[in-house]
PDB file of C-alpha atoms in Angstrom:
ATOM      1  CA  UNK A   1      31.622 -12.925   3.360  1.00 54.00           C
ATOM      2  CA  UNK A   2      28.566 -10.325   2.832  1.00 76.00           C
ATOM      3  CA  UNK A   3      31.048  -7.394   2.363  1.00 93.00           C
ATOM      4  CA  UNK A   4      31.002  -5.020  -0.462  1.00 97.00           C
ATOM      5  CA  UNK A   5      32.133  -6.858  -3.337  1.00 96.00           C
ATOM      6  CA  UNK A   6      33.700  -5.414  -7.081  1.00 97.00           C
ATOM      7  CA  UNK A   7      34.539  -6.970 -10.055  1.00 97.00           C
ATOM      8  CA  UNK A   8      36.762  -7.231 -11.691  1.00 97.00           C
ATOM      9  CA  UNK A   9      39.627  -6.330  -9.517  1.00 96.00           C
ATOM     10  CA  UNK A  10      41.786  -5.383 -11.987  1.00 97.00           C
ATOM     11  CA  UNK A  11      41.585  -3.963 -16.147  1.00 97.00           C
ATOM     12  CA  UNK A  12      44.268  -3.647 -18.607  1.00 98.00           C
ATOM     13  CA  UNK A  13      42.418  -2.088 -21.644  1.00 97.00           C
ATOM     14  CA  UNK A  14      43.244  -0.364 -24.391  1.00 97.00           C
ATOM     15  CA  UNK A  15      42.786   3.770 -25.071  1.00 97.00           C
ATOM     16  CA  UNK A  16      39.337   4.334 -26.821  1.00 97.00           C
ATOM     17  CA  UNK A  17      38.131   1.115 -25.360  1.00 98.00           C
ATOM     18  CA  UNK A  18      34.876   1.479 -23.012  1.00 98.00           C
ATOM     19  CA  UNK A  19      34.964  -0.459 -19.684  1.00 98.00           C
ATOM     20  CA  UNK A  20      32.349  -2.117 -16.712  1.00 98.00           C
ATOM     21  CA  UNK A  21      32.723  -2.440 -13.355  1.00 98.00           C
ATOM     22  CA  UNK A  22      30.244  -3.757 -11.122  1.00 98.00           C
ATOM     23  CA  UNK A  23      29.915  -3.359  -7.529  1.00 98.00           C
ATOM     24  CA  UNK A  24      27.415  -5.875  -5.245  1.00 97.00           C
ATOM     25  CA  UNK A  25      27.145  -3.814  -1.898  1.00 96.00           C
ATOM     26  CA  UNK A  26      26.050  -5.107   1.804  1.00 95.00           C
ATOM     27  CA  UNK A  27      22.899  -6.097   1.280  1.00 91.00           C
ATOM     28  CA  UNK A  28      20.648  -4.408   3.939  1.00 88.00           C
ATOM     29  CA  UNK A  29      22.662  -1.283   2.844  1.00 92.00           C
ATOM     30  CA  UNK A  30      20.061   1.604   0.554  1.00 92.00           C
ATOM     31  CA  UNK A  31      23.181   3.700   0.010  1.00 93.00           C
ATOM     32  CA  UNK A  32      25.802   3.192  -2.547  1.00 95.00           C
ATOM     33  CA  UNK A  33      28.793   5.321  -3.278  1.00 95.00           C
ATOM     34  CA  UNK A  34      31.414   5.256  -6.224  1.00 97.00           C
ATOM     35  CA  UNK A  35      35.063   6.955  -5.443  1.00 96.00           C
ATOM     36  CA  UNK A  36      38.470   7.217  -7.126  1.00 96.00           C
ATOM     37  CA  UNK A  37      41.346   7.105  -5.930  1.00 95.00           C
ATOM     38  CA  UNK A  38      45.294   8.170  -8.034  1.00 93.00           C
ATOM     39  CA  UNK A  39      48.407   7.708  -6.752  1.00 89.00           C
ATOM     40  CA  UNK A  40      49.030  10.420  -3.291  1.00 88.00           C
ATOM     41  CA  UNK A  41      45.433  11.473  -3.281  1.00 93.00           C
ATOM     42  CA  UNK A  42      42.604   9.951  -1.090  1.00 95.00           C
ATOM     43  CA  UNK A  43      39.289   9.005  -2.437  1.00 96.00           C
ATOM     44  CA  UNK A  44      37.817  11.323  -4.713  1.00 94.00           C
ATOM     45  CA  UNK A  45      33.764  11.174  -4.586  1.00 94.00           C
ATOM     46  CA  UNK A  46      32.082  10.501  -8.837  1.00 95.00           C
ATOM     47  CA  UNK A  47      28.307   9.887  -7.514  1.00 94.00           C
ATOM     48  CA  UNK A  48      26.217   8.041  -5.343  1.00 92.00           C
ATOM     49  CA  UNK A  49      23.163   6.373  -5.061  1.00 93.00           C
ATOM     50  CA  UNK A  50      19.983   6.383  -2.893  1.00 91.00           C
ATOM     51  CA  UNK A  51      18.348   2.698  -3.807  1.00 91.00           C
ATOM     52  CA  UNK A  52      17.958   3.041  -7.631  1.00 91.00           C
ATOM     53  CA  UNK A  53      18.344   7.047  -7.481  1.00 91.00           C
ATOM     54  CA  UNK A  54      21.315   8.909  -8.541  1.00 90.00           C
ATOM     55  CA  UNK A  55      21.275  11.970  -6.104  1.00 88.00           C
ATOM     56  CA  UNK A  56      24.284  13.477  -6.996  1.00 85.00           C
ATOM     57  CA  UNK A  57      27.339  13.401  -9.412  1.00 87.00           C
ATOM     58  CA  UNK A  58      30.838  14.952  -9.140  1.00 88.00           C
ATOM     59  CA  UNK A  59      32.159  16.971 -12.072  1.00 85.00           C
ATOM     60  CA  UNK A  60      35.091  14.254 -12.644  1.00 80.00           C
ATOM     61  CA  UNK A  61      32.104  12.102 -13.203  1.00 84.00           C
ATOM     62  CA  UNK A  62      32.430  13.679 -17.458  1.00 87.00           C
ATOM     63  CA  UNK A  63      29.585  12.332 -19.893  1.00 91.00           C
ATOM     64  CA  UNK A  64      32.126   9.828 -20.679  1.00 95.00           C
ATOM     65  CA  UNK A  65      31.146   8.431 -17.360  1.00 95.00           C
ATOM     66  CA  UNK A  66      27.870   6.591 -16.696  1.00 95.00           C
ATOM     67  CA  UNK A  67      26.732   4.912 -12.773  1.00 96.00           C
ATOM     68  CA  UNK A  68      23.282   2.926 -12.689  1.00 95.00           C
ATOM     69  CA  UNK A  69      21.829   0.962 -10.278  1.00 95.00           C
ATOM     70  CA  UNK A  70      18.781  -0.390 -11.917  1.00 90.00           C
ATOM     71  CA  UNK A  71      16.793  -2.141  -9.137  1.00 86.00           C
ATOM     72  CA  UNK A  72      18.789  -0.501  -6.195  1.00 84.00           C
ATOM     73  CA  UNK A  73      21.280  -3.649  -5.376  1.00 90.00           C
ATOM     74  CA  UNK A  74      23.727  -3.614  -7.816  1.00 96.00           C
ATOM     75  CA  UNK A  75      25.340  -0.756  -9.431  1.00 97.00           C
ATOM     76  CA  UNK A  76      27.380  -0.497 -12.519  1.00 97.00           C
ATOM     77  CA  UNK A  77      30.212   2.105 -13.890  1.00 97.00           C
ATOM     78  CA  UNK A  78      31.185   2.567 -17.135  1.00 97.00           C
ATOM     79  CA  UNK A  79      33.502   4.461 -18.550  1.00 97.00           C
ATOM     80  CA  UNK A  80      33.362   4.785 -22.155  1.00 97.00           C
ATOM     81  CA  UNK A  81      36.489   5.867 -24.847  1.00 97.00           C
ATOM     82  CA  UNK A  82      38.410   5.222 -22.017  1.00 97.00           C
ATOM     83  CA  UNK A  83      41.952   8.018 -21.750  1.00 96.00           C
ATOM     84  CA  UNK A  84      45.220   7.114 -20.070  1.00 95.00           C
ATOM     85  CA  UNK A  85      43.743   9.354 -17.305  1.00 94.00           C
ATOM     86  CA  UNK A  86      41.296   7.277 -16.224  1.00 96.00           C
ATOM     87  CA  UNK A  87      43.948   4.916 -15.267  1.00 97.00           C
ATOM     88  CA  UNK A  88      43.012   4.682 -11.446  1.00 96.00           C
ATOM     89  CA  UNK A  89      41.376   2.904  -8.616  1.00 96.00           C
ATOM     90  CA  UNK A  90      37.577   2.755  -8.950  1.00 97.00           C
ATOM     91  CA  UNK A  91      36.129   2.508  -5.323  1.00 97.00           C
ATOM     92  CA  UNK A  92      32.908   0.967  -4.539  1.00 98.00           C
ATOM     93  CA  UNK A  93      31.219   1.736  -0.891  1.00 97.00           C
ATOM     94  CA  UNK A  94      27.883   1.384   0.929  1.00 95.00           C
ATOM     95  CA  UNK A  95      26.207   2.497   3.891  1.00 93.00           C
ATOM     96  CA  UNK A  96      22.768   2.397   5.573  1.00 90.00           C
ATOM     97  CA  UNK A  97      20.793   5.168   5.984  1.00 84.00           C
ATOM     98  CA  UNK A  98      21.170   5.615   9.167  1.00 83.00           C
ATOM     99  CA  UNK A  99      24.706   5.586   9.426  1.00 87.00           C
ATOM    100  CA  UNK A 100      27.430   7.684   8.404  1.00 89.00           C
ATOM    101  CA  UNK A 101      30.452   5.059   8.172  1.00 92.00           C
ATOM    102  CA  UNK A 102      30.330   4.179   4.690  1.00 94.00           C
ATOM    103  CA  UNK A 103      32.318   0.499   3.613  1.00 96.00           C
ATOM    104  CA  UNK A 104      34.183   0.346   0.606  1.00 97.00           C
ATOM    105  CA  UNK A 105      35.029  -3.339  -1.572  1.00 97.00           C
ATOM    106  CA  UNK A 106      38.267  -3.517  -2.488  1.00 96.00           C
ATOM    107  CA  UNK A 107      38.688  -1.682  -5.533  1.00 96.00           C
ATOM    108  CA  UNK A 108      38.783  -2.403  -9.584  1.00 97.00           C
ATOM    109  CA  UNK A 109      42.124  -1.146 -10.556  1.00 96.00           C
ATOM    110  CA  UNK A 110      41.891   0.259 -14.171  1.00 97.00           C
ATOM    111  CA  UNK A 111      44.920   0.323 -16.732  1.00 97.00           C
ATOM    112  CA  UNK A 112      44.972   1.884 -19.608  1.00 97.00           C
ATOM    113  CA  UNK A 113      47.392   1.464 -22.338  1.00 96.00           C
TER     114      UNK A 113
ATOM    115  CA  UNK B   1      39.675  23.634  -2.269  1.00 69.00           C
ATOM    116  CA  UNK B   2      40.398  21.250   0.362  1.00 82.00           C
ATOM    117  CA  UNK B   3      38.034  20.663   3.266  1.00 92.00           C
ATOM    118  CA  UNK B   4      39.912  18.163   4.393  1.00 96.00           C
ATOM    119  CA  UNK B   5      43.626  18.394   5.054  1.00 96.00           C
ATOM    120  CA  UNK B   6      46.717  15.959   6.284  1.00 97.00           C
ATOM    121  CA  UNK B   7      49.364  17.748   5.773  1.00 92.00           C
ATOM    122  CA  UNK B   8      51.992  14.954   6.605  1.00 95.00           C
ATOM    123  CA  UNK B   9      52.388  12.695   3.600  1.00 95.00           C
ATOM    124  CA  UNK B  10      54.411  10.656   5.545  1.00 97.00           C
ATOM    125  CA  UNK B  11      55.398   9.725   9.210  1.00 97.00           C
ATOM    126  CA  UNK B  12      57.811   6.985  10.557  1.00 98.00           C
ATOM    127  CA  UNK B  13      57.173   5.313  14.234  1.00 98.00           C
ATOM    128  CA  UNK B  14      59.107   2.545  16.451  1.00 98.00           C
ATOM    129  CA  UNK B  15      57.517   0.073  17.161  1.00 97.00           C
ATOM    130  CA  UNK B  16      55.917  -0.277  20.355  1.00 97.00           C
ATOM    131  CA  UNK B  17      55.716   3.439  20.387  1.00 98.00           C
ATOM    132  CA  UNK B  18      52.587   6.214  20.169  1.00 98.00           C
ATOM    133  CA  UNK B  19      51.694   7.001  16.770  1.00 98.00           C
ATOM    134  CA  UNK B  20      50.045  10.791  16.148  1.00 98.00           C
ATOM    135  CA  UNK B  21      47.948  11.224  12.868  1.00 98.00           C
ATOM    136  CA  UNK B  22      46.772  14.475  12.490  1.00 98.00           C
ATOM    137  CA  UNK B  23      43.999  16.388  10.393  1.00 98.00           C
ATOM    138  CA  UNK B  24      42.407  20.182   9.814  1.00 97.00           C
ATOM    139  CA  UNK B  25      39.509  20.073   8.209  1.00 96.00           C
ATOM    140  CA  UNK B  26      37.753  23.659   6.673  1.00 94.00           C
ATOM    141  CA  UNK B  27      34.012  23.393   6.958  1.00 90.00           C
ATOM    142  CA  UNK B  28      32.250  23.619  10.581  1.00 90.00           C
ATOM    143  CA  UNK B  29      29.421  21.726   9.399  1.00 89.00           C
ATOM    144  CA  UNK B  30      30.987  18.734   9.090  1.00 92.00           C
ATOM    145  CA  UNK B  31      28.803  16.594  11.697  1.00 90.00           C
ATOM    146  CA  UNK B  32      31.082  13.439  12.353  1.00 94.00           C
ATOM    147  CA  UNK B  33      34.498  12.172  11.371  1.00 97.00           C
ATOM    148  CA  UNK B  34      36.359   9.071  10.272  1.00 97.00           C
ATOM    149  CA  UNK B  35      39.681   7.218   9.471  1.00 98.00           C
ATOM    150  CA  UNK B  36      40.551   4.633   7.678  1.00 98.00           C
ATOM    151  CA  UNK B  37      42.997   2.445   6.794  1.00 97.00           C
ATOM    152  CA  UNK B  38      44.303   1.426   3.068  1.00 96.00           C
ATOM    153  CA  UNK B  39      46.807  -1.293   2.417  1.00 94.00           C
ATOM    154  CA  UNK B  40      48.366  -1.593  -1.241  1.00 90.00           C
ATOM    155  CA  UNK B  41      46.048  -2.645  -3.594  1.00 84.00           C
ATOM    156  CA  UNK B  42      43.519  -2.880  -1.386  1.00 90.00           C
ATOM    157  CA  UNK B  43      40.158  -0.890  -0.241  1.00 94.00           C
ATOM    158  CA  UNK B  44      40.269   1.405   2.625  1.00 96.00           C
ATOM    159  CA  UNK B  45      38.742  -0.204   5.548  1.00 97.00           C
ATOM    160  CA  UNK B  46      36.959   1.865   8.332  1.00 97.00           C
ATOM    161  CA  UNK B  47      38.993   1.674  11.746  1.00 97.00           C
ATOM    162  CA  UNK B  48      37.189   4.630  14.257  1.00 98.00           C
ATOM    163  CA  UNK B  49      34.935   7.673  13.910  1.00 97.00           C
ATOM    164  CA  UNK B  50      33.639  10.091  16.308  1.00 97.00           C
ATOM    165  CA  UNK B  51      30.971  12.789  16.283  1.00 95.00           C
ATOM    166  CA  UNK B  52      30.864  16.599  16.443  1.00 94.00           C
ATOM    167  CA  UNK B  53      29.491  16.616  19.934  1.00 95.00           C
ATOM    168  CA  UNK B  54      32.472  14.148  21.477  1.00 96.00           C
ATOM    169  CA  UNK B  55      35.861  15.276  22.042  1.00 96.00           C
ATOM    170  CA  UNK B  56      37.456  11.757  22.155  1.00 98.00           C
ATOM    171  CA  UNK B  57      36.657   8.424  21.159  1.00 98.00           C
ATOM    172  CA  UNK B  58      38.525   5.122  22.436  1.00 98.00           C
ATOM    173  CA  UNK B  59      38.804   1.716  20.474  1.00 97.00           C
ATOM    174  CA  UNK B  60      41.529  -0.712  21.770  1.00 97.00           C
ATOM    175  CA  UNK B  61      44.755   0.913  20.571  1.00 98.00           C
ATOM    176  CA  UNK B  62      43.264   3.816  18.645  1.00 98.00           C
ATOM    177  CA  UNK B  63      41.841   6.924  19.951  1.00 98.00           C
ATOM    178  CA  UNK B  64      40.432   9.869  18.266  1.00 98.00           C
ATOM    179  CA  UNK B  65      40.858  13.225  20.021  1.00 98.00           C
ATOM    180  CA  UNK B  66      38.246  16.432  18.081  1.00 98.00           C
ATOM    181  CA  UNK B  67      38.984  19.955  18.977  1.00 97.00           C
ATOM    182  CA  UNK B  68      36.133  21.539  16.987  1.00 95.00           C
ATOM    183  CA  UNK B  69      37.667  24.913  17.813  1.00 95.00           C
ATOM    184  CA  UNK B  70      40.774  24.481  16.373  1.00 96.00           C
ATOM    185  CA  UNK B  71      39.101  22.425  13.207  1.00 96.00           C
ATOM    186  CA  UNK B  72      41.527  19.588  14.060  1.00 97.00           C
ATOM    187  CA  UNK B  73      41.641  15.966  14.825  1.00 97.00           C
ATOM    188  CA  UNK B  74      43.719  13.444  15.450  1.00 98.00           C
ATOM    189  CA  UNK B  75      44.223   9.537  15.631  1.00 98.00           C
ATOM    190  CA  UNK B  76      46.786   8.005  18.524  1.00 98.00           C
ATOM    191  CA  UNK B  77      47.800   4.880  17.800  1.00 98.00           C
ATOM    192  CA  UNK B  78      49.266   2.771  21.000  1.00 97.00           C
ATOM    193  CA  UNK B  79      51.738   1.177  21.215  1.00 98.00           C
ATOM    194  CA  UNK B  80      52.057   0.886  17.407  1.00 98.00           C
ATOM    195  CA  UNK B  81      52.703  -2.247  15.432  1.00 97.00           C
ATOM    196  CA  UNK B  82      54.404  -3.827  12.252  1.00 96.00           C
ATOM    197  CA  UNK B  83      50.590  -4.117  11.081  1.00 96.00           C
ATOM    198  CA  UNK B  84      49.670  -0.392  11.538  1.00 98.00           C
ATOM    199  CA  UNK B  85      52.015   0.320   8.579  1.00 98.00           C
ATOM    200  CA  UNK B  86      49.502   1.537   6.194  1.00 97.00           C
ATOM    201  CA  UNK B  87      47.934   4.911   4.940  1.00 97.00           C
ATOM    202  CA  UNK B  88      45.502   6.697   6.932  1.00 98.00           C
ATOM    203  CA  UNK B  89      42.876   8.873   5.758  1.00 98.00           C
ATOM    204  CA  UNK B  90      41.061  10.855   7.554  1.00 98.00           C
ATOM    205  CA  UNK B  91      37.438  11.705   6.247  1.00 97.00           C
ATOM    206  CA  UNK B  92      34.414  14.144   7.857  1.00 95.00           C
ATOM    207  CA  UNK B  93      30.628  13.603   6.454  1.00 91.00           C
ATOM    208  CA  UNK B  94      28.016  16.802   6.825  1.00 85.00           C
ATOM    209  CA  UNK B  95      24.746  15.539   8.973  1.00 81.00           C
ATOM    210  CA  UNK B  96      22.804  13.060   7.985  1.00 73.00           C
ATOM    211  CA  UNK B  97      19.473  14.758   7.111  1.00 65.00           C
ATOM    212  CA  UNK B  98      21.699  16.310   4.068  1.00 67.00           C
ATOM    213  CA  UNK B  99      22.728  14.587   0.462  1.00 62.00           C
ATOM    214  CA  UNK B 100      25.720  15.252   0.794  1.00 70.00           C
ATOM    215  CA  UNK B 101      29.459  13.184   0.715  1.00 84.00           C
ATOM    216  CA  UNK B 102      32.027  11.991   2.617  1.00 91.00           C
ATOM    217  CA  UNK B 103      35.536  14.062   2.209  1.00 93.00           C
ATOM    218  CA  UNK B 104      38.502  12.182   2.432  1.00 96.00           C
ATOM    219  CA  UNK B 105      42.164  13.914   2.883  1.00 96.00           C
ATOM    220  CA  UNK B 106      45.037  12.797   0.941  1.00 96.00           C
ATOM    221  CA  UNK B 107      46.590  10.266   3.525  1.00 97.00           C
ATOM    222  CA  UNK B 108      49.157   9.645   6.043  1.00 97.00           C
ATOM    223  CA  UNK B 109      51.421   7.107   5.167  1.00 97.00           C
ATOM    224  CA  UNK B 110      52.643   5.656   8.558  1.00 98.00           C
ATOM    225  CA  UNK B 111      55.684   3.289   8.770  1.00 98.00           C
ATOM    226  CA  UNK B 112      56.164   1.638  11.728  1.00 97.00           C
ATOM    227  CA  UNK B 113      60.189   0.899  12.254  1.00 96.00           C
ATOM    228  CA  UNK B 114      60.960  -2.624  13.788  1.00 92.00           C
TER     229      UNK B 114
END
């Protein structure tokens, strides 16, 4: 299966605790996007990715927050001191360039107690 | 502010019947649109899109109708099935040649009735 792929799938951590999620996208795809998603919303955008640039970040995305993608495959999120708001889904897409349909993995689900 | 509106959380279908997702979006330069489907736990996966400069677009069961006009779009679903019970989101992207993100709405959640 080449699709986008996240680990882990799911987190039960503690408040104050700081937490990774990694994200392996298509692999012919430059573009990779990082999303939320709570309970009755849709995806909310936190920042995205142009190879190993960050172009832009959302202002969820708080300095507690922190996206890399250090030779433009893989990306990481962390979220450090982690609140019982951050409890969520953390998506994980990609896209080519040249497209606009983005594909997202199947989400990290994050728990925090 | 929301560029990107469904304003029915939920909607309940027979089966074998036509299914009507609707959508409003705000900003007129959003360039092309999208839906997707989520099951529980799972990621959304991409089902049809269509751009600004088409008024309909036709995949199997599902159809996307735009009326840039009016800001609106909708997915038609027929006939529905047990499987189509999921939520749908509808999401619009500005052109390519911009930086810019993909906006999803909050979801439909569509049940389809046996």
């Amino acid at each position: 299966d080449t699709g986008v792929s996240q680990d882990p799938r799911h987190k039960i951590t503690k408040r104050g605790q700081n937490v990774t999620f990694r994200c392996d996208p298509i692999s012919e795809h430059n573009r990779l996007y990082w999303y939320r998603q709570t309970l009755g919303q849709g995806p909310e955008f936190l920042t995205y990715f142009q190879n190993e640039a960050q172009l832009e970040k959302s202002r969820l995305l708080s300095d507690r927050f922190s996206a890399e993608r250090p030779k433009g495959s893989f990306s990481t999120l962390e979220i450090q001191r982690t609140e019982q708001g951050d409890s969520a889904m953390y998506l994980c897409a990609s896209s080519s360039e040249r497209s606009y349909t983005i594909y997202f993995g199947e989400g990290s689900w994050l728990t925090v107690v | 502010d929301q560029q990107v509106k469904q304003n029915s959380p939920s909607l309940s279908v027979q089966e074998g019947r036509i299914s009507i997702l609707n959508c409003d979006y705000t900003n007129s330069m959003f360039d092309y649109f999208l839906w997707y489907k989520k099951y529980p736990a799972e990621g959304p996966t991409f089902l049809i899109s269509i751009s600004s400069i088409k008024d309909k677009n036709e995949d199997g069961r599902f159809t996307v109708f735009l009326n840039k006009s009016a800001k609106h779009l909708s997915l038609h679903i027929v006939p529905s099935q047990p499987g189509d019970s999921a939520v749908y989101f509808c999401a619009a992207s500005p052109p390519m040649n911009r930086d810019d993100k993909i906006i999803f709405g909050k979801g439909t959640r569509l049940h389809i009735l046996p």
